[in-house]
Amino acid sequence: MDETERAQKSVERFQKQVGVLREEIGRVIVGNRGVVDGVLTCMLAGSHALLEGVPGLGKTMLVRTLAEAVGLDFSRIQFTPDLMPADIIGTTVIEETATGSQRFEFRKGPVFANIVLADEVNRATPKTQSALLEAMQEHRVTVGTKTYQIEEPYFVMATQNPLEMEGTYPLPEAQLDRFFFKLQVPFPTREELHTIIDRTTTAHHVEVKPVVSRSDILEMQEIVRSVPVARSIQDYAIRVLEATHPDHSEATERVRRFVRTGASPRGAQAMLLASKIRALLEGRFAPSIDDVRTVSVPALRHRILLNFEGEAEGISADAVIDEILQEIPESKA
Amino acid sequence: MSGRLTLAAFRRSASWTGLRARVGDGIRRGVVSLPVVLVYGVGALTFIKVGQPSRHVEFWLILGGGVLVAAWTVLVLVSLLRRRPRGHGAQLLDRHHQLHGRLSNALEFSEIPAEQQSPLMRVAISDALERVQKLSPRGAAPFPIPRELGIVALLTAGLVAVALLEVRVQRYVPPPPNNFKPMVMTGDDLELFKDLATEMQNQGDDPETLAAVRRFNQLIEDISQRRLERREVFQRLANLERDLTKAGEAEREASEEGLEGLAHELEKADLSKPVADALKEKRLADAEKAMQELAEKLKNKRQPPSKAQLERLRKSLERASKASSERSQSLLEQKEELEKEKKRLLDKKKKGEELSKSEQKKLDQLDRQLERLDREKQKSERAQKQMSELDKKLAEAAQDLMKAQQGAGASAEDLQSAAEDLNRMAKKEMTEQQKQELLKRLQEMREILRQQGAGGQKRMQRMMRFGQRARGQGQPGGDPGGQQGEGQGQGEGQEGQGQGQGQGQGQVMPMLVPGQGGGQIPMAGEGSGQGQGQGQGQGKDGDQPGGGGLGGGKQWGNGHDDKLAGDGTQLKAQTKDVVAAGVDTGEGNASSEVIYGAAQRGFVGRGYQKVYTDYQTVAERVMNQDEIPPGYRFYVRRYFQLIRPRE
C-alpha cells in the first residue's frame, strides 16, 4: 500500500468515525445538526467552541454526550460571579503524608480534563474567565512556578447566555479569540420539540457509549492538518479576513461604518482548518471556496467587534460577514 | 476508464470557459450600457429632425453621440480584454457541475511539482479525474441575455424609426437672389443721347458710321428699357469704341503720313506752297481750294508762271508722286539688307559656331529693326494705296508740265483732277470726324454712367429731380439744401432804417470724381445746411416802414410814422380799364434775367435757348483754342449738356 492509498484510507476512516460519532450524538441530541458538526469541527481542529443560546437548549447535554461518545475525561465548570480562578485551575493544599510530615500539594482543577464544559462562562468575572486563557491556548496551566501540561486531546466548550441578559460579563477579546467557533444554538423546531419531549418525559433512556477513542481523535486531528489547501482558497480566506478590518482597502461599506476591530489571524486559521474538516466530512480531499464561505460565519463572528454605531444600529457581526462574502470576489487577478 | 478526462482537457475546458465568461461579461456590460447611448441617439436625432437646430448645435449633438459611442466601445473592449483571475474558468466549471472545488483544486495541485505534492494532493487530483466525466464550458459560462436586451431592441427600433421618419418642416427657402441690377440713366440724359444719335444719323452718309450710330441707338434704347446691367453696358460701349477706333486709326495714320510726305515735297515749289501748307495742317478743303487755284494759275495765259517756277513745280510734283512709293522701296531695301545680315548670323549659329557677344546683340537688334521696318512698310503701303490716285494725277501733271513747254493746260487739268481727289479725301476725313464725334459721345456717356455709378442712388434721384426741374416741371421753390449766406440790407425810407440779417450755416461735402485723364477732380457734392434770419427795422417819421435788405430781415420794423392816419381814399377818382397784350419782339429781358428765370422755372423758352447758344458757342470756342485739361473739358461739356434748352 503506497502513501497515497494510505492517505486515502485514513481519510475514509476519518469520515467513517465522524459518521459514527455523529450518529451516537444524534441519539441524544435532537436536531441541531449544524451545532453538532460545529462542535465536532472544533474538537477535530484541536481547538475550542463557544456556544451561545438561551438556557435550556441542550448546550450542556450536547457537550456531555460528546464527552461520553469519545470516551474522554470530562469536567464541567459552572461559572458564577463568585467563581475564582483557583476553582478552575486548581489549588495547592497542605497534605499530611503517611510519615506524618506535611507538604504542599497541587490539586488539579476541572480545567485538566480532556473535555471541559465551561457552562455560562460569561457569568463569571473577567478575572476568572481569564484563568482559562493559558489552558485553552497552550494546553497547560502554570501555578506559581510550576507548569502542568494538560493531556491531549484538550477541548474546552463554553456556553454563554446572550449578553443582554442580566448578571453577565462580556468575555475579554483575547478570550473570545481563543475559541475556534462561536456557535449559536437555535431554538428547536416543532418537530424537534416533539422529539425532545418524547425522549425526556418518558421512561426512555439512552445510554451513550464511547465510539471513538482518544487515539482516534488524535489521529483524526492529524489527518485534518494534512489536508492540502489550494493557494487560491487560502488567498480567498485571507482576503475575507482582511475585509473585516475597517481600515483595509478590501473592507466593505458596513465594515468601514460599523466595525471597531477586525478578526485576528486566528480567524483565517480557523476558517481554513474548519474548511478542511468540512471537506473531509463531505468526502473531499481539499477544501473549496464554498467551504470557506460556509465556515467563515462561525469562525469570524466572535472576532469582529462592532463599534458603538454598529451596536446602536443593531448590526450583527453575521450581517457584516455576509456582506463581505457577497462582495469579495472568489478569485482575484 | 474510457471517456475519462485528463488534466489537459480540464485546462482546455477551464480556459475556454474563462474566455466565454469574458465575452459574456462584455456582452452583459455592452447591453446594459447600450440603452444610455440609444436614448441619447433617439433624443438627439429627434431633436435634429424636428427641432431643426443650427449647424453648430447639430455638430455638438453629433459629437456628443460620437463620444458616447466611443465610451461604450471602450467599456465593451475593456470588459473583453480585462485580465481575469487565474482559475476563474475552473471555478465556473466547478460551480456549474457542482464539483465543490474538485476541478480547480486538482488543476492547482497539478501545477505543483510532483515531488512537492502531498499524498492528499494526489488523492485530490485522482478524485477529480475520477469524478469529472464531462465538462461543459457553454453551461458554465453561458452568454447572458440581460434583461436590458428588450429595452435595447425597443430603443434600436425607435432609433431606426426616427432615422427613417421624414419630418416635413415648412422651411422658408429664400428665393434665389435677383442679382440683376439694371443700369439706370436719367430720362434727361437718355433724351440727350437720343437727340445726339438722331443728329449724327441725319448728318452721316457713311454706311460704317451709320451702322455704328444704329448700334449706339440700340444701346440707348436698351438702357432706357432697363434691359442691361452695368457691366454689360460698359462692355457694349467698349466694343463699339473698339470697332470704331480699330477701323479708322490705321487708315487715318497712313493717310496722314502720305499727305505729310506730299506736303514736304510740294512746299519746295513756290507755286505749290499754299497747297503744301494746307496739307501740312490737314486742311484738306483748303488744300483742294489751293490746288484749284494752282490749276487756274497754270491755265492763266495772261500771267503765266515763269519757266523756273514751272520747272520747280514739275520737279516737286514728280518727287511728290514718287514719295510714297520711294519710301516703300527704301524700306524694302533696308529690310532686305537687314534680313541678309540676319541670315548670315543665323547660318553661323546653325553651323555650331558660337556667336560672339556683340554678334548676339546685333542679332537681337536686327530682330527688333526688322519688326519696326515691317510695321513701317505696312504703314507705307497703306499710305501708298490711299494716295495712289493722287500720286498718279500728280505724276501725270508733272509729265504734262514737261511736255507742255508750249502750254500748261493739260497739266492744269491734271491738277484739277488731283484737287478732286483731295476733295474725296476731305469727304472721307469728314466721315472720320463723324466717327470721332460718335466716339466722343460714347466716352461722354461712359463717363456719365461711371459717375452715376459712383454717386449711387442719391445722385440718381438728384439728377432726376434736376431733369424735371430743367423741363420746368419741378417746384421752383423747392428746398435748396445747403444754402448759406449772410446778408445785410438797408431799406431807406424817408426817415426810416431797416436792417436785416440772415445767417446760415451749411456744409458742402466735397466729392472726388474720376476725370477723363485718369485723375480725380474735386466736385461740389451734396450739401445740407441750416439758415436763420433776423430783421430789424426802425421807422421814424418816414412815409414807408423800414424793410430788410435783400435776403435779409424777415422781421418787421418797430417804428412808425407820427401821422398814423393817412389821407382817406379818393373814391371819386376817375378810373379806366386798359388791356395791354404783350408782343414778343425778341428784345426781352437781359441775359442775366433770362438765366435767373431759367434757374427758377427750367431751361425752356426761346429766350433761354438764344442765351444758351451764345454761351455754349463761346465755351466751345474757348475749349478748342485754349489748353484745358481733358477732365475739365468733359465737365464743361457736361455742364452745358445739363443746362441745355428743353422743349
GROMACS .gro file of N, CA and C in nm, chain A residues 3-4 7-8 11 223 226-233 282-290 330-333, chain B residues 83-88 91 95 99-102 104-105 108-109 118-124 126-127 130-131:
model
  162
    3GLU      N    1   0.174   0.541  -0.019
    3GLU     CA    2   0.140   0.654   0.068
    3GLU      C    3   0.003   0.713   0.033
    4THR      N    4  -0.021   0.719  -0.098
    4THR     CA    5  -0.146   0.779  -0.144
    4THR      C    6  -0.264   0.696  -0.098
    7ALA      N    7  -0.314   0.735   0.265
    7ALA     CA    8  -0.380   0.863   0.294
    7ALA      C    9  -0.528   0.854   0.265
    8GLN      N   10  -0.557   0.789   0.154
    8GLN     CA   11  -0.697   0.776   0.116
    8GLN      C   12  -0.774   0.694   0.219
   11VAL      N   13  -0.834   0.890   0.535
   11VAL     CA   14  -0.944   0.986   0.516
   11VAL      C   15  -1.077   0.914   0.522
  223ILE      N   16  -0.498   1.395   1.062
  223ILE     CA   17  -0.548   1.390   0.922
  223ILE      C   18  -0.594   1.528   0.878
  226SER      N   19  -0.327   1.742   0.764
  226SER     CA   20  -0.257   1.704   0.641
  226SER      C   21  -0.337   1.734   0.513
  227VAL      N   22  -0.459   1.781   0.531
  227VAL     CA   23  -0.540   1.812   0.411
  227VAL      C   24  -0.480   1.932   0.339
  228PRO      N   25  -0.453   1.918   0.210
  228PRO     CA   26  -0.392   2.031   0.137
  228PRO      C   27  -0.496   2.140   0.105
  229VAL      N   28  -0.445   2.260   0.098
  229VAL     CA   29  -0.531   2.374   0.061
  229VAL      C   30  -0.471   2.445  -0.060
  230ALA      N   31  -0.551   2.462  -0.161
  230ALA     CA   32  -0.502   2.534  -0.280
  230ALA      C   33  -0.475   2.680  -0.246
  231ARG      N   34  -0.378   2.736  -0.319
  231ARG     CA   35  -0.338   2.874  -0.289
  231ARG      C   36  -0.454   2.972  -0.309
  232SER      N   37  -0.534   2.945  -0.408
  232SER     CA   38  -0.645   3.037  -0.436
  232SER      C   39  -0.747   3.037  -0.322
  233ILE      N   40  -0.764   2.917  -0.258
  233ILE     CA   41  -0.860   2.907  -0.147
  233ILE      C   42  -0.805   2.982  -0.026
  282GLU      N   43  -1.739   1.593   0.397
  282GLU     CA   44  -1.822   1.576   0.276
  282GLU      C   45  -1.756   1.485   0.173
  283GLY      N   46  -1.650   1.419   0.215
  283GLY     CA   47  -1.588   1.318   0.128
  283GLY      C   48  -1.494   1.375   0.025
  284ARG      N   49  -1.445   1.494   0.047
  284ARG     CA   50  -1.347   1.552  -0.046
  284ARG      C   51  -1.212   1.558   0.021
  285PHE      N   52  -1.112   1.581  -0.062
  285PHE     CA   53  -0.975   1.575  -0.009
  285PHE      C   54  -0.910   1.713  -0.003
  286ALA      N   55  -0.982   1.814  -0.043
  286ALA     CA   56  -0.931   1.951  -0.034
  286ALA      C   57  -1.051   2.044  -0.024
  287PRO      N   58  -1.034   2.149   0.053
  287PRO     CA   59  -1.149   2.240   0.069
  287PRO      C   60  -1.173   2.325  -0.055
  288SER      N   61  -1.294   2.372  -0.064
  288SER     CA   62  -1.329   2.462  -0.175
  288SER      C   63  -1.365   2.600  -0.118
  289ILE      N   64  -1.388   2.690  -0.210
  289ILE     CA   65  -1.426   2.824  -0.165
  289ILE      C   66  -1.559   2.819  -0.090
  290ASP      N   67  -1.646   2.732  -0.135
  290ASP     CA   68  -1.775   2.720  -0.065
  290ASP      C   69  -1.755   2.678   0.080
  330GLU      N   70  -1.445   3.575  -0.559
  330GLU     CA   71  -1.387   3.445  -0.523
  330GLU      C   72  -1.243   3.435  -0.566
  331SER      N   73  -1.212   3.499  -0.674
  331SER     CA   74  -1.072   3.498  -0.717
  331SER      C   75  -1.036   3.637  -0.765
  332LYS      N   76  -0.908   3.664  -0.759
  332LYS     CA   77  -0.863   3.797  -0.794
  332LYS      C   78  -0.740   3.788  -0.883
  333ALA      N   79  -0.742   3.877  -0.983
  333ALA     CA   80  -0.631   3.873  -1.081
  333ALA      C   81  -0.502   3.921  -1.016
  416ARG      N   82  -0.803   4.142  -1.769
  416ARG     CA   83  -0.738   4.019  -1.723
  416ARG      C   84  -0.823   3.953  -1.614
  417ARG      N   85  -0.845   3.824  -1.628
  417ARG     CA   86  -0.928   3.751  -1.532
  417ARG      C   87  -0.838   3.680  -1.433
  418PRO      N   88  -0.891   3.652  -1.311
  418PRO     CA   89  -0.810   3.579  -1.214
  418PRO      C   90  -0.781   3.439  -1.265
  419ARG      N   91  -0.668   3.394  -1.223
  419ARG     CA   92  -0.628   3.260  -1.265
  419ARG      C   93  -0.726   3.159  -1.205
  420GLY      N   94  -0.762   3.063  -1.282
  420GLY     CA   95  -0.851   2.960  -1.231
  420GLY      C   96  -0.997   3.001  -1.231
  421HIS      N   97  -1.026   3.117  -1.294
  421HIS     CA   98  -1.166   3.164  -1.294
  421HIS      C   99  -1.255   3.067  -1.372
  424GLN      N  100  -1.319   2.754  -1.170
  424GLN     CA  101  -1.417   2.777  -1.063
  424GLN      C  102  -1.560   2.778  -1.118
  428ARG      N  103  -1.855   2.523  -1.021
  428ARG     CA  104  -1.986   2.565  -0.974
  428ARG      C  105  -2.097   2.502  -1.060
  432LEU      N  106  -1.895   2.053  -0.849
  432LEU     CA  107  -1.778   1.970  -0.817
  432LEU      C  108  -1.713   2.012  -0.686
  433HIS      N  109  -1.766   2.114  -0.621
  433HIS     CA  110  -1.717   2.160  -0.491
  433HIS      C  111  -1.566   2.182  -0.491
  434GLY      N  112  -1.518   2.248  -0.592
  434GLY     CA  113  -1.376   2.285  -0.596
  434GLY      C  114  -1.284   2.174  -0.639
  435ARG      N  115  -1.339   2.059  -0.673
  435ARG     CA  116  -1.251   1.946  -0.709
  435ARG      C  117  -1.165   1.981  -0.831
  437SER      N  118  -1.090   2.286  -0.973
  437SER     CA  119  -0.991   2.393  -0.956
  437SER      C  120  -0.879   2.348  -0.864
  438ASN      N  121  -0.911   2.271  -0.758
  438ASN     CA  122  -0.806   2.221  -0.669
  438ASN      C  123  -0.713   2.127  -0.744
  441GLU      N  124  -0.487   2.318  -0.968
  441GLU     CA  125  -0.387   2.394  -0.894
  441GLU      C  126  -0.280   2.301  -0.834
  442PHE      N  127  -0.326   2.188  -0.781
  442PHE     CA  128  -0.230   2.092  -0.723
  442PHE      C  129  -0.141   2.034  -0.833
  451SER      N  130   0.173   1.657  -0.181
  451SER     CA  131   0.147   1.569  -0.065
  451SER      C  132   0.057   1.454  -0.112
  452PRO      N  133   0.051   1.345  -0.034
  452PRO     CA  134  -0.034   1.234  -0.075
  452PRO      C  135  -0.178   1.274  -0.095
  453LEU      N  136  -0.225   1.362  -0.007
  453LEU     CA  137  -0.365   1.402  -0.022
  453LEU      C  138  -0.388   1.489  -0.145
  454MET      N  139  -0.284   1.559  -0.187
  454MET     CA  140  -0.295   1.634  -0.313
  454MET      C  141  -0.316   1.539  -0.429
  455ARG      N  142  -0.238   1.436  -0.429
  455ARG     CA  143  -0.252   1.337  -0.538
  455ARG      C  144  -0.389   1.270  -0.531
  456VAL      N  145  -0.431   1.243  -0.406
  456VAL     CA  146  -0.563   1.183  -0.390
  456VAL      C  147  -0.670   1.278  -0.444
  457ALA      N  148  -0.650   1.408  -0.416
  457ALA     CA  149  -0.749   1.508  -0.463
  457ALA      C  150  -0.752   1.512  -0.615
  459SER      N  151  -0.664   1.265  -0.821
  459SER     CA  152  -0.725   1.140  -0.868
  459SER      C  153  -0.877   1.146  -0.852
  460ASP      N  154  -0.916   1.200  -0.739
  460ASP     CA  155  -1.059   1.212  -0.710
  460ASP      C  156  -1.129   1.295  -0.818
  463GLU      N  157  -1.147   1.113  -1.141
  463GLU     CA  158  -1.242   1.005  -1.136
  463GLU      C  159  -1.387   1.056  -1.143
  464ARG      N  160  -1.409   1.167  -1.074
  464ARG     CA  161  -1.547   1.214  -1.062
  464ARG      C  162  -1.594   1.297  -1.183
   0.00000   0.00000   0.00000
